[in-house]
Tab-separated table of C-alpha atoms in Angstrom:
chain	number	residue	atom	x	y	z
A	599	MET	CA	-15.964	3.800	-9.715
A	600	GLY	CA	-15.911	5.279	-6.243
A	601	ILE	CA	-12.877	6.316	-4.232
A	602	ASP	CA	-13.384	3.377	-1.847
A	603	PHE	CA	-13.264	0.973	-4.783
A	604	VAL	CA	-10.062	2.540	-6.090
A	605	ALA	CA	-8.436	2.509	-2.641
A	606	GLY	CA	-9.535	-1.095	-2.080
A	607	THR	CA	-8.198	-2.127	-5.481
A	608	HIS	CA	-4.921	-0.317	-4.742
A	609	ARG	CA	-4.550	-2.144	-1.424
A	610	GLN	CA	-5.449	-5.484	-3.006
A	611	ARG	CA	-2.890	-4.996	-5.799
A	612	ALA	CA	-0.246	-3.978	-3.252
A	613	GLN	CA	-0.952	-7.186	-1.319
A	614	GLU	CA	-0.666	-9.252	-4.518
A	615	ILE	CA	2.673	-7.637	-5.327
A	616	GLU	CA	3.930	-8.200	-1.767
A	617	SER	CA	2.884	-11.856	-1.952
A	618	THR	CA	4.736	-12.231	-5.259
A	619	LYS	CA	7.806	-10.500	-3.814
A	620	GLN	CA	7.817	-12.862	-0.851
A	621	SER	CA	7.666	-15.934	-3.084
A	622	GLU	CA	10.437	-14.472	-5.269
A	623	ARG	CA	12.579	-13.871	-2.170
A	624	GLY	CA	12.269	-17.556	-1.352
A	625	ARG	CA	13.457	-18.477	-4.844
A	626	LEU	CA	16.540	-16.255	-4.657
A	627	TYR	CA	18.438	-18.974	-2.843
A	628	GLU	CA	17.197	-21.887	-4.962
A	629	THR	CA	19.506	-21.487	-7.955
A	630	THR	CA	23.232	-21.106	-8.344
A	631	GLU	CA	22.740	-18.811	-11.349
A	632	SER	CA	22.183	-15.873	-9.026
A	633	PRO	CA	25.024	-14.370	-6.989
A	634	ARG	CA	22.725	-14.737	-3.965
A	635	TYR	CA	22.696	-18.528	-4.042
A	636	TYR	CA	22.721	-20.657	-0.945
A	637	ASN	CA	26.011	-22.413	-0.351
A	638	ALA	CA	25.814	-25.349	2.073
A	639	HIS	CA	29.273	-24.517	3.440
A	640	ASN	CA	29.082	-20.739	3.659
A	641	GLY	CA	25.349	-20.063	3.915
A	642	PRO	CA	23.641	-17.444	1.773
A	643	GLY	CA	25.789	-15.368	-0.561
A	644	LEU	CA	27.228	-12.228	0.956
A	645	ILE	CA	25.071	-9.691	-0.846
A	646	SER	CA	23.285	-7.218	1.394
A	647	SER	CA	19.574	-6.513	1.203
A	648	LYS	CA	20.480	-2.964	0.131
A	649	GLU	CA	22.257	-4.348	-2.923
A	650	VAL	CA	19.275	-6.575	-3.703
A	651	PHE	CA	16.952	-3.565	-3.350
A	652	GLU	CA	19.125	-1.483	-5.675
A	653	GLU	CA	19.211	-4.320	-8.209
A	654	TYR	CA	15.418	-4.591	-8.290
A	655	ALA	CA	14.980	-0.806	-8.293
A	656	GLU	CA	17.169	-0.696	-11.397
A	657	LYS	CA	15.111	-3.472	-13.025
A	658	ALA	CA	11.938	-1.493	-12.308
A	659	LYS	CA	13.218	1.286	-14.573
A	660	SER	CA	12.811	-1.013	-17.576
A	661	LEU	CA	9.292	-2.311	-17.005
A	662	PRO	CA	7.438	-3.599	-20.056
A	663	PRO	CA	5.200	-1.046	-21.785
A	664	THR	CA	2.148	-3.120	-20.841
A	665	THR	CA	2.680	-2.409	-17.128
A	666	LYS	CA	-0.447	-0.812	-15.697
A	667	ASP	CA	-0.223	2.697	-14.281
A	668	ALA	CA	-1.681	1.419	-10.995
A	669	ASP	CA	1.197	-1.059	-10.694
A	670	LYS	CA	3.744	1.655	-11.473
A	671	LEU	CA	2.211	3.843	-8.780
A	672	ILE	CA	2.472	1.033	-6.236
A	673	LEU	CA	6.141	0.530	-7.103
A	674	TYR	CA	6.729	4.290	-6.907
A	675	GLY	CA	5.111	4.490	-3.471
A	676	LEU	CA	7.118	1.546	-2.146
A	677	TYR	CA	10.334	2.975	-3.606
A	678	LYS	CA	9.747	6.363	-1.992
A	679	GLN	CA	8.937	4.730	1.359
A	680	ALA	CA	12.166	2.741	1.165
A	681	THR	CA	14.425	5.575	0.039
A	682	VAL	CA	12.907	8.669	1.677
A	683	GLY	CA	10.609	7.320	4.374
A	684	ALA	CA	7.284	8.800	5.373
A	685	ILE	CA	5.880	11.408	3.035
A	686	ASN	CA	7.235	14.838	3.860
A	687	THR	CA	5.422	17.147	1.434
A	688	ASN	CA	1.959	18.639	1.082
A	689	ARG	CA	-0.530	16.946	-1.221
A	690	PRO	CA	-0.509	18.514	-4.708
A	691	GLY	CA	-3.593	20.369	-5.881
A	692	LEU	CA	-6.347	19.233	-8.217
A	693	PHE	CA	-4.582	20.726	-11.227
A	694	SER	CA	-1.661	18.301	-10.846
A	695	PRO	CA	-3.364	14.892	-11.165
A	696	LYS	CA	-0.176	12.961	-11.972
A	697	GLU	CA	1.730	14.395	-9.003
A	698	ARG	CA	-1.323	13.908	-6.795
A	699	ALA	CA	-1.570	10.205	-7.755
A	700	LYS	CA	2.133	9.740	-6.998
A	701	TRP	CA	1.701	11.505	-3.640
A	702	ASP	CA	-1.294	9.300	-2.782
A	703	SER	CA	0.688	6.189	-3.665
A	704	TRP	CA	3.598	7.281	-1.466
A	705	LYS	CA	1.203	8.026	1.400
A	706	ALA	CA	-0.548	4.607	1.140
């Protein structure tokens, strides 16, 4: 498994997750069970995108144990981009593979 394959797979999985997120965003306003329902008189509920982000970030803390490490890394990278912005640290060395994978995910 070459580095190009891994990077390509990472990008493909990120695109799949983004596609799923977009379809989930569309469903947020379809039901009245969610506080973000669409009201014909008032429009969408008055919950900010920051609150929605925080809600989903909290849900991500309790992922099922079957969640793949690659998926967790994608979520980590997206979370760091959203909360911190562009990566602002040096890449960890070869003797820190876990930190290096997290750094690579944040950079992607």
